[in-house]
Amino acid sequence: MSAKPVKASYRHQGWVAHVFLLPWMLGMILVTAGPLIASAFLAFTDYDLLTAPEFIGFDNFTRMMEDERFWASTRVTALYVVVSVPLQLAFALFLAIILDKGIKGLPLYRSAFYLPSLLGGSVAIAILWRQLFGDAGLINTVLAFFGIEAGSWLQNPDTAPWTLIVLNIWTFGSPMVIFLAGLRQIPDELLEAAQVDGAGRVRRFFSITIPLLTPIIFLNLILQMIGSFQAFTPAHVVSGGSGGPLDSTLFYTLYIYQEGFVNFDMGYAAAMAWVLLVVIAIATGITFIVSRRWVHYGDE
Amino acid sequence: MSTIDPVMKLDSGLEPVARSPRRHMERRRNLRRHVFLLIFAGLMLYPLVWMVISSFKPSNLILSQTGLIPSEVTLENYSGGWNALGTPFTTFFINSGLIAVGSILGNLFSCSLTAYALARLDFRGNKLYFSLTLLTMMLPFHVLIIPQYILFAELGWINTYAPLLIPKLLASDAVFIFLMVQFIRTIPKELDQAAMLDGAGPFRIFWSVILPLMQPALITTTIFTFIWTWNDYFGPLLYLTKTKLYTVPVALKSLVDTETQSGIGIMFAMSLISLIPILLFFLFAQKYIIKGIATTGIK
């Protein structure tokens, strides 16, 4: 009985839906799809915002191959992603497991560990980091107390990128919260049954907890990886916008910013943005393909 | 209970003896965990504590005296820093506040409309639109930013807040659409159908049935939009070049550029003040923040 009037009204929903979707449609065309097409076009042009874009074929891409700074920024970003993401996830998982076993004061600990994630992307924290790792900053003072002379972390190209890696690891709280939610989904009966069967703590962890958690590990890996590829604020603030010393903190996105909005080389910047898109897509794709070997879903 | 079973007596007599070492071990293990967690949390939060304390020290003492208890406490960094850029920080706070409120309203409006249509209305293209939304979620914004900048520059929107607000009004934060669609799907469809039988149209259903019920999703959207726009640095850096229009993060950065080492105290004081709105939001909305991040991964 009730199905009929409902179905009758469905006929009108075509246009009604589009009224609801009007803002989204405009946004899709003006803010997303339009710029996406335009940027694909710009990638093949030389454009300085003042004169009309000039079509130059693949020149922007061949220029990248010979551009020292492009490769420097690629190396820094690769180092940043490859080192900080696994370490961040390891910290996140480790602390989630410690917190999961019904500890008193969980909300307090969770907040303490999560807080840096909330603040980590802000300019204020980047400024703090600049001072922490500065010549006479907290880190060096502590090291000096133990008799270690470290020198300047930020002016040394070997150590400068590591300060940003440490900053990213410091924000392990958000993957930790996701891990905590995942750990809660693991049924206690499974762990208890294994215990009855004589499986020890370590055995239970590696044979039950970790396999059941792999979908969550995978989700965190994808999220943090994509986020780290796009990091910008800390590098821009810590290096004063230069990406120095010796381009050692020239994150890929910072180089795009410099070329596009400092040198107004919009075509080159657009081409680089597309390379980033492709690299992120490939990295994500590979992670997905490899995941089939180690991610276990409950229904398998 | 009145007759004492010897076995039971034996049992209850044995129990404390048998359990006590185990309980003792458990307690010790718990204590060890607490000690470890406290030390670790202390290490994690120490930089923040250092910033708080340093902001109350005279600048020349910040680097020479690193102990936790300052020998001299001053509010000079706050009073001096507030006007250090010529324009008082009050202006930057108002600017950031306006953009945050505008973005929140824009997101609530546009994302809820979109989510309702995608989750509840039956029309051709529904699935396609939803997958498009998911795709935009994964698109790095760098690919769009250059043409967007050119477009907004052509429209004469540089040094206005339009480039920061209009995209929100046009549902460009796809994460929130996704969040709301997922939430609406948990609301029983029978409610819509009952309202429909009472003669309510889609707009009425959206406004009187769905919207009130999706309050948690709206609150989560509000909180994260606030935190994101408050922290956002890239957008304002691109579109706002006049000091008067600066948001708090851009003002902070220009403070770093102008201050010499003697002004570290000022930088700490202003940085700290810039974090206060986020800390307050966190304090009052923890539940929603934790839930939001646990279910969707947004941070």
XYZ file of C-alpha atoms in Angstrom:
599
model
C 0.000 0.000 0.000
C 2.628 2.450 1.059
C 4.864 1.736 -1.910
C 2.549 3.345 -4.442
C 2.470 6.995 -3.411
C 6.205 6.872 -2.778
C 6.875 5.585 -6.224
C 4.515 8.144 -7.755
C 6.453 11.005 -6.264
C 9.727 9.587 -7.604
C 8.784 10.874 -11.028
C 9.358 14.422 -9.892
C 12.644 13.738 -8.261
C 14.695 14.289 -11.400
C 14.324 18.036 -11.399
C 13.888 18.313 -7.632
C 17.212 16.557 -7.194
C 18.873 19.006 -9.518
C 17.573 21.913 -7.474
C 19.213 20.330 -4.440
C 22.341 19.693 -6.455
C 22.582 23.166 -7.963
C 25.387 24.453 -5.713
C 27.302 21.195 -6.129
C 26.881 21.249 -9.919
C 28.097 24.837 -10.165
C 31.036 23.922 -7.942
C 31.785 20.842 -9.985
C 31.899 22.889 -13.183
C 33.548 26.095 -11.924
C 35.786 24.927 -9.092
C 36.675 21.360 -10.076
C 36.083 20.106 -13.615
C 36.741 23.433 -15.361
C 40.037 24.067 -13.573
C 41.001 20.416 -14.085
C 40.641 20.746 -17.860
C 42.297 24.162 -17.838
C 45.238 22.855 -15.860
C 45.672 19.940 -18.272
C 45.834 22.523 -21.066
C 48.168 24.885 -19.179
C 50.607 22.049 -18.550
C 51.464 22.215 -22.250
C 51.892 25.976 -22.357
C 54.185 28.773 -21.319
C 52.049 31.183 -19.331
C 53.043 34.085 -17.089
C 49.551 35.414 -16.324
C 50.194 38.609 -18.347
C 50.558 37.441 -21.941
C 48.389 34.788 -23.546
C 49.408 31.166 -22.905
C 51.701 29.859 -25.603
C 51.472 26.213 -26.611
C 54.865 24.545 -26.230
C 54.044 20.837 -26.392
C 55.952 18.640 -23.976
C 58.601 21.282 -23.210
C 57.500 21.682 -19.590
C 57.947 17.970 -19.040
C 61.328 17.710 -20.750
C 62.398 20.773 -18.765
C 61.590 18.893 -15.549
C 63.946 16.094 -16.529
C 66.852 18.551 -16.646
C 65.726 20.716 -13.723
C 68.009 20.140 -10.731
C 65.529 21.731 -8.342
C 62.724 19.496 -9.615
C 64.791 16.441 -8.746
C 65.829 17.941 -5.405
C 62.189 18.495 -4.497
C 61.300 14.985 -5.657
C 64.031 13.467 -3.480
C 63.043 15.463 -0.378
C 59.377 14.581 -0.787
C 60.159 10.903 -1.395
C 62.352 10.812 1.721
C 59.623 12.539 3.702
C 56.903 10.120 2.618
C 58.977 6.943 2.797
C 60.475 7.665 6.213
C 57.858 9.589 8.134
C 54.717 7.683 7.147
C 55.841 4.201 8.316
C 57.357 5.632 11.507
C 54.237 7.645 12.204
C 52.048 4.565 11.701
C 54.334 2.430 13.877
C 54.054 4.913 16.735
C 50.312 5.163 16.200
C 49.795 1.402 16.277
C 52.129 0.861 19.235
C 50.354 3.427 21.406
C 46.893 2.363 20.272
C 47.672 -1.159 21.441
C 48.963 0.041 24.798
C 45.884 2.210 25.254
C 43.400 -0.379 24.056
C 43.623 -2.757 27.028
C 41.119 -0.932 29.216
C 43.498 1.511 30.812
C 42.291 4.103 33.297
C 42.328 7.647 31.987
C 42.138 6.606 28.332
C 40.380 9.813 27.185
C 43.119 11.882 28.796
C 45.976 9.979 27.152
C 44.147 9.880 23.846
C 43.706 13.651 23.937
C 47.344 14.236 24.846
C 48.536 12.136 21.927
C 45.932 13.436 19.510
C 46.414 17.139 20.214
C 49.591 17.481 18.080
C 47.678 16.127 15.053
C 45.168 18.900 15.413
C 47.817 21.608 15.677
C 50.601 20.074 13.566
C 49.655 21.714 10.266
C 49.446 25.217 11.689
C 51.886 28.052 11.140
C 52.207 28.441 14.920
C 53.660 24.945 15.301
C 55.974 25.440 12.327
C 57.279 28.568 14.079
C 57.723 26.558 17.268
C 59.663 23.939 15.293
C 61.938 26.601 13.859
C 62.856 27.621 17.380
C 63.069 24.067 18.745
C 65.665 23.076 16.164
C 67.288 26.486 15.929
C 70.906 27.135 16.883
C 70.149 27.807 20.541
C 66.835 25.983 20.556
C 65.501 23.511 23.074
C 66.888 20.457 21.265
C 70.450 21.750 21.276
C 70.199 22.891 24.881
C 69.095 19.433 25.949
C 71.867 17.838 23.880
C 74.430 20.258 25.327
C 73.337 19.141 28.783
C 74.503 15.649 27.814
C 77.676 17.115 26.367
C 76.664 16.790 22.709
C 77.443 19.653 20.346
C 74.932 19.285 17.515
C 75.288 22.547 15.647
C 72.468 24.014 13.631
C 69.836 21.539 12.531
C 68.115 23.915 10.163
C 71.176 25.305 8.433
C 72.630 21.895 7.714
C 71.110 20.352 4.575
C 71.709 16.862 5.971
C 69.593 17.435 9.050
C 67.043 20.067 7.965
C 64.605 17.642 6.258
C 64.701 15.410 9.348
C 63.294 18.174 11.531
C 60.208 18.152 9.287
C 60.064 14.373 9.390
C 60.075 14.528 13.195
C 57.242 17.060 13.029
C 55.178 14.717 10.872
C 55.822 11.747 13.165
C 54.789 13.939 16.105
C 51.287 14.061 14.591
C 50.738 10.298 14.882
C 47.607 10.914 16.993
C 45.100 10.876 14.163
C 46.071 7.447 12.794
C 46.217 6.318 16.437
C 42.565 7.273 16.941
C 41.630 5.301 13.816
C 43.621 2.307 15.121
C 41.848 2.540 18.482
C 38.489 2.442 16.710
C 39.699 -0.557 14.695
C 40.967 -2.433 17.746
C 37.564 -2.036 19.341
C 36.007 -3.953 16.436
C 38.041 -7.059 17.166
C 35.739 -9.468 19.032
C 37.004 -10.391 22.502
C 35.739 -13.950 22.029
C 38.343 -14.558 19.341
C 41.184 -13.512 21.605
C 39.726 -15.451 24.528
C 39.285 -18.572 22.417
C 42.910 -18.323 21.323
C 43.973 -17.906 24.922
C 42.064 -21.044 25.886
C 43.851 -22.846 23.052
C 47.096 -21.850 24.698
C 48.175 -18.969 22.467
C 50.395 -16.546 24.361
C 50.297 -12.785 24.302
C 52.716 -12.447 21.386
C 51.107 -15.226 19.401
C 47.634 -13.713 19.856
C 48.945 -10.352 18.738
C 50.525 -11.601 15.532
C 47.936 -14.242 14.622
C 44.751 -12.405 15.513
C 45.096 -8.714 16.259
C 47.402 -7.769 13.400
C 45.595 -9.735 10.642
C 42.213 -8.382 11.730
C 43.655 -4.888 11.832
C 45.187 -4.973 8.341
C 42.256 -3.140 6.680
C 42.732 -0.315 9.189
C 46.505 -0.298 8.710
C 45.868 -0.065 4.988
C 43.390 2.811 5.386
C 45.845 4.736 7.567
C 48.677 4.067 5.151
C 46.700 5.487 2.214
C 45.465 8.513 4.159
C 48.857 9.454 5.600
C 50.689 8.802 2.360
C 48.416 11.058 0.317
C 48.566 13.706 3.052
C 52.369 13.618 3.263
C 52.796 13.996 -0.498
C 50.904 17.275 -0.187
C 52.602 18.766 2.894
C 53.383 22.443 2.476
C 53.016 24.709 5.515
C 55.858 23.386 7.706
C 58.393 23.477 4.865
C 57.336 26.959 3.809
C 57.516 28.400 7.315
C 60.596 26.560 8.572
C 62.674 27.483 5.522
C 61.259 30.989 5.238
C 59.690 30.075 1.896
C 63.012 29.205 0.245
C 63.083 25.432 0.708
C 66.693 25.816 1.832
C 69.380 25.184 2.916
C 70.484 23.903 -0.508
C 66.891 22.937 -1.388
C 66.951 20.316 1.376
C 63.439 21.290 2.529
C 62.112 22.123 -0.933
C 59.005 19.974 -0.721
C 57.432 19.244 -4.093
C 54.403 21.403 -3.295
C 56.671 24.243 -2.188
C 58.442 24.115 -5.543
C 55.088 24.204 -7.358
C 54.202 27.251 -5.272
C 57.506 28.971 -6.036
C 57.285 28.367 -9.780
C 53.590 29.237 -10.036
C 53.090 32.070 -7.610
C 56.544 33.560 -7.058
C 58.015 33.239 -10.576
C 54.577 33.239 -12.229
C 55.590 30.324 -14.397
C 52.050 28.980 -14.402
C 52.472 26.483 -17.234
C 55.445 24.793 -15.601
C 53.713 24.733 -12.216
C 50.605 23.165 -13.779
C 52.753 20.511 -15.451
C 54.398 19.737 -12.120
C 51.029 19.503 -10.408
C 49.988 16.867 -12.957
C 53.144 14.900 -12.317
C 52.264 14.988 -8.612
C 48.758 13.750 -9.375
C 50.126 10.887 -11.463
C 52.738 9.987 -8.838
C 50.125 9.956 -6.062
C 47.816 7.866 -8.238
C 50.609 5.381 -9.012
C 51.738 5.184 -5.377
C 48.162 4.651 -4.240
C 47.587 2.109 -7.005
C 50.691 0.123 -6.079
C 49.678 0.194 -2.420
C 46.257 -1.153 -3.417
C 47.725 -3.938 -5.552
C 50.284 -4.949 -2.931
C 47.563 -4.778 -0.286
C 45.887 -7.862 -1.759
C 48.778 -9.874 -0.382
C 48.601 -8.623 3.172
C 45.212 -7.067 3.857
C 42.625 -9.531 5.144
C 38.976 -8.667 5.074
C 36.591 -10.419 7.450
C 34.478 -12.035 4.748
C 37.343 -13.891 3.084
C 24.329 -19.416 52.832
C 23.717 -20.338 56.474
C 25.470 -23.679 56.312
C 29.074 -23.353 55.522
C 30.102 -25.732 52.805
C 33.622 -26.871 53.611
C 34.549 -26.866 49.920
C 33.258 -23.362 49.510
C 35.087 -22.308 52.594
C 38.210 -23.863 51.291
C 37.606 -22.209 47.986
C 36.998 -18.752 49.315
C 39.865 -19.179 51.681
C 42.171 -20.139 48.863
C 41.075 -17.531 46.447
C 42.850 -14.477 47.837
C 46.016 -16.501 48.224
C 45.868 -17.862 44.702
C 44.813 -14.634 43.058
C 46.882 -12.161 44.933
C 50.167 -12.641 43.071
C 48.310 -12.464 39.798
C 46.472 -9.323 40.746
C 49.683 -7.942 42.088
C 51.405 -8.592 38.773
C 48.532 -7.021 36.873
C 48.701 -3.945 39.019
C 52.412 -3.686 38.484
C 51.988 -4.089 34.760
C 49.370 -1.355 34.801
C 51.641 0.906 36.808
C 54.445 0.339 34.316
C 52.073 1.218 31.503
C 51.007 4.415 33.226
C 54.598 5.445 33.887
C 55.530 4.819 30.268
C 52.471 6.666 28.939
C 53.026 9.628 31.230
C 56.671 9.977 30.221
C 55.754 9.618 26.569
C 52.899 12.126 26.802
C 55.269 14.479 28.619
C 57.814 14.223 25.815
C 55.103 14.756 23.199
C 53.677 17.788 24.886
C 56.957 19.263 26.096
C 57.460 21.500 23.034
C 54.012 22.990 23.637
C 54.727 23.511 27.329
C 58.055 25.118 26.410
C 56.227 27.489 24.077
C 53.706 28.430 26.775
C 56.378 29.146 29.363
C 58.694 30.910 26.938
C 55.910 33.244 25.904
C 55.951 34.670 29.443
C 59.722 35.150 29.569
C 61.611 38.225 28.463
C 62.985 37.391 24.998
C 66.636 37.440 26.085
C 65.936 34.752 28.689
C 64.126 32.294 26.386
C 67.251 30.837 24.849
C 69.640 31.316 27.750
C 67.389 29.895 30.432
C 65.595 26.756 29.390
C 64.382 25.540 32.770
C 60.653 25.186 33.252
C 60.332 27.797 35.971
C 61.113 31.271 34.660
C 63.078 33.617 36.908
C 61.223 36.548 35.464
C 57.624 36.627 34.264
C 56.416 39.263 31.842
C 53.362 39.985 29.729
C 55.366 42.225 27.405
C 55.408 39.629 24.623
C 51.638 39.694 24.492
C 51.200 43.436 24.703
C 54.112 44.125 22.353
C 53.231 41.368 19.920
C 49.612 42.380 19.543
C 50.607 45.489 17.589
C 53.949 44.342 16.192
C 52.739 44.361 12.576
C 51.268 47.855 12.660
C 47.795 46.371 12.341
C 46.582 44.939 15.666
C 46.081 41.180 15.885
C 42.445 41.897 16.708
C 41.963 42.583 12.994
C 43.533 39.250 11.997
C 41.369 37.413 14.493
C 38.240 39.081 13.142
C 39.316 38.245 9.567
C 40.008 34.616 10.428
C 36.745 34.450 12.357
C 34.738 35.852 9.441
C 36.270 33.386 7.012
C 35.730 30.502 9.417
C 32.076 31.377 10.020
C 31.475 31.948 6.302
C 33.097 28.626 5.428
C 31.063 26.789 8.060
C 27.774 28.250 6.805
C 28.773 27.544 3.205
C 29.689 23.939 3.923
C 26.594 23.267 6.037
C 24.335 24.686 3.364
C 25.826 23.209 0.221
C 27.011 19.844 1.522
C 23.751 19.005 3.294
C 21.692 19.782 0.178
C 23.993 17.675 -1.972
C 24.160 14.825 0.522
C 20.386 14.671 0.849
C 19.921 14.453 -2.911
C 22.618 11.792 -3.281
C 21.466 9.715 -0.318
C 17.690 9.920 -0.701
C 16.450 11.117 -4.062
C 15.991 8.798 -6.974
C 17.195 10.268 -10.251
C 19.296 9.358 -13.201
C 22.984 9.998 -12.571
C 22.802 9.596 -8.824
C 25.532 6.948 -8.722
C 27.674 8.835 -11.214
C 27.496 12.038 -9.170
C 28.346 10.180 -6.004
C 31.427 8.607 -7.580
C 32.438 12.021 -8.933
C 32.278 13.345 -5.376
C 34.467 10.487 -4.167
C 36.934 11.176 -6.975
C 37.246 14.871 -6.103
C 38.018 13.800 -2.546
C 41.155 12.104 -3.828
C 42.237 14.856 -6.201
C 45.266 16.769 -4.874
C 44.234 20.409 -4.840
C 47.510 21.478 -6.478
C 46.170 20.357 -9.845
C 43.271 22.790 -9.522
C 44.921 25.666 -7.723
C 46.625 27.295 -10.721
C 43.542 27.615 -12.959
C 41.472 28.530 -9.902
C 43.923 31.310 -9.115
C 43.803 32.552 -12.715
C 39.981 32.433 -12.694
C 39.681 34.305 -9.392
C 42.289 36.838 -10.522
C 40.331 37.406 -13.749
C 37.185 37.960 -11.705
C 39.025 40.599 -9.687
C 38.723 38.571 -6.489
C 42.350 38.881 -5.344
C 42.392 40.608 -1.964
C 38.803 39.672 -1.265
C 37.516 36.712 0.723
C 35.511 35.401 -2.233
C 38.143 32.839 -3.371
C 38.121 31.381 0.135
C 34.342 31.394 0.641
C 32.669 30.818 -2.742
C 34.106 27.286 -3.202
C 32.643 26.310 0.194
C 29.261 27.620 -0.873
C 29.566 25.393 -3.946
C 30.132 22.159 -2.032
C 33.792 21.755 -2.942
C 34.679 20.045 0.363
C 33.644 16.601 -0.798
C 34.662 14.898 2.463
C 31.707 16.444 4.205
C 29.295 15.370 1.468
C 30.598 11.857 1.937
C 30.285 12.105 5.726
C 26.703 13.364 5.467
C 25.652 10.795 2.847
C 26.933 8.022 5.106
C 25.054 9.525 8.018
C 21.754 10.016 6.167
C 21.888 6.378 5.077
C 21.636 5.364 8.734
C 18.367 7.291 9.146
C 15.421 4.912 8.555
C 13.749 5.503 5.198
C 10.351 4.870 6.759
C 10.528 8.331 8.284
C 10.716 9.948 4.840
C 7.950 7.737 3.573
C 5.695 8.566 6.504
C 6.261 12.264 5.879
C 5.612 11.715 2.191
C 2.273 10.055 2.969
C 1.442 13.133 5.024
C 1.963 15.116 1.858
C 5.417 16.514 2.503
C 7.575 17.214 -0.528
C 11.330 16.626 -0.722
C 12.152 20.122 0.565
C 9.872 19.717 3.536
C 11.297 16.269 4.273
C 14.830 17.572 4.007
C 14.156 20.529 6.267
C 11.878 18.980 8.897
C 12.879 15.314 8.975
C 16.429 14.795 7.757
C 18.186 17.973 8.825
C 17.204 17.779 12.515
C 18.184 14.103 12.613
C 21.593 14.619 11.053
C 22.706 17.025 13.727
C 25.796 14.973 14.720
C 27.050 15.053 11.118
C 26.412 18.795 10.959
C 28.320 19.351 14.194
C 31.263 17.281 12.934
C 31.266 19.301 9.712
C 31.199 22.549 11.686
C 34.113 21.530 13.891
C 36.381 20.319 11.119
C 35.550 23.218 8.810
C 36.478 25.551 11.639
C 39.776 23.833 12.385
C 40.730 23.579 8.711
C 39.928 27.170 7.828
C 41.522 28.463 11.014
C 44.725 26.558 10.209
C 44.569 27.171 6.453
C 47.678 28.918 5.267
C 47.962 28.226 1.557
C 44.686 29.835 0.438
C 45.059 33.123 2.353
C 48.752 33.228 1.373
C 47.721 33.185 -2.295
C 44.721 35.442 -2.275
C 45.395 37.995 0.449
C 48.321 40.352 0.018
C 47.129 43.386 1.986
C 48.112 43.307 5.659
C 44.662 44.550 6.676
C 43.068 41.438 5.154
C 45.518 38.870 6.582
C 44.260 35.884 8.485
C 46.025 34.838 11.682
C 48.395 32.261 10.076
C 49.533 34.663 7.351
C 50.022 37.400 9.951
C 52.104 35.003 12.044
C 54.290 34.163 9.079
C 54.900 37.801 8.304
C 55.737 38.342 11.965
C 58.433 35.670 11.598
C 59.744 37.423 8.503
C 60.018 40.800 10.203
C 61.155 39.864 13.696
C 64.781 39.349 14.581
C 65.982 36.968 17.274
C 65.059 39.514 19.950
C 61.424 38.988 19.082
C 61.182 35.260 19.793
C 59.010 35.911 22.820
C 56.565 37.833 20.673
C 56.415 35.020 18.133
C 55.711 32.472 20.838
C 53.068 34.647 22.459
C 51.219 35.299 19.197
C 51.566 31.686 18.039
C 50.072 30.510 21.286
C 47.165 32.928 21.059
C 46.501 31.736 17.507
C 46.060 28.175 18.792
C 43.580 29.065 21.535
C 40.406 28.893 19.389
C 41.395 25.402 18.211
C 42.185 24.297 21.746
C 38.802 25.569 22.935
C 37.019 23.769 20.117
C 38.907 20.620 20.992
C 38.001 20.942 24.663
C 34.291 21.314 23.995
C 33.884 19.042 20.998
C 36.316 16.193 21.680
C 33.627 13.560 21.322
C 32.724 14.667 17.801
C 36.328 15.160 16.743
C 37.337 11.683 17.862
C 34.257 10.159 16.226
C 34.745 12.122 13.025
C 38.324 11.028 12.647
C 37.630 7.428 13.646
C 34.898 7.012 11.041
C 36.174 9.028 8.099
C 39.859 9.637 8.686
C 39.535 13.412 8.395
C 41.870 15.193 10.745
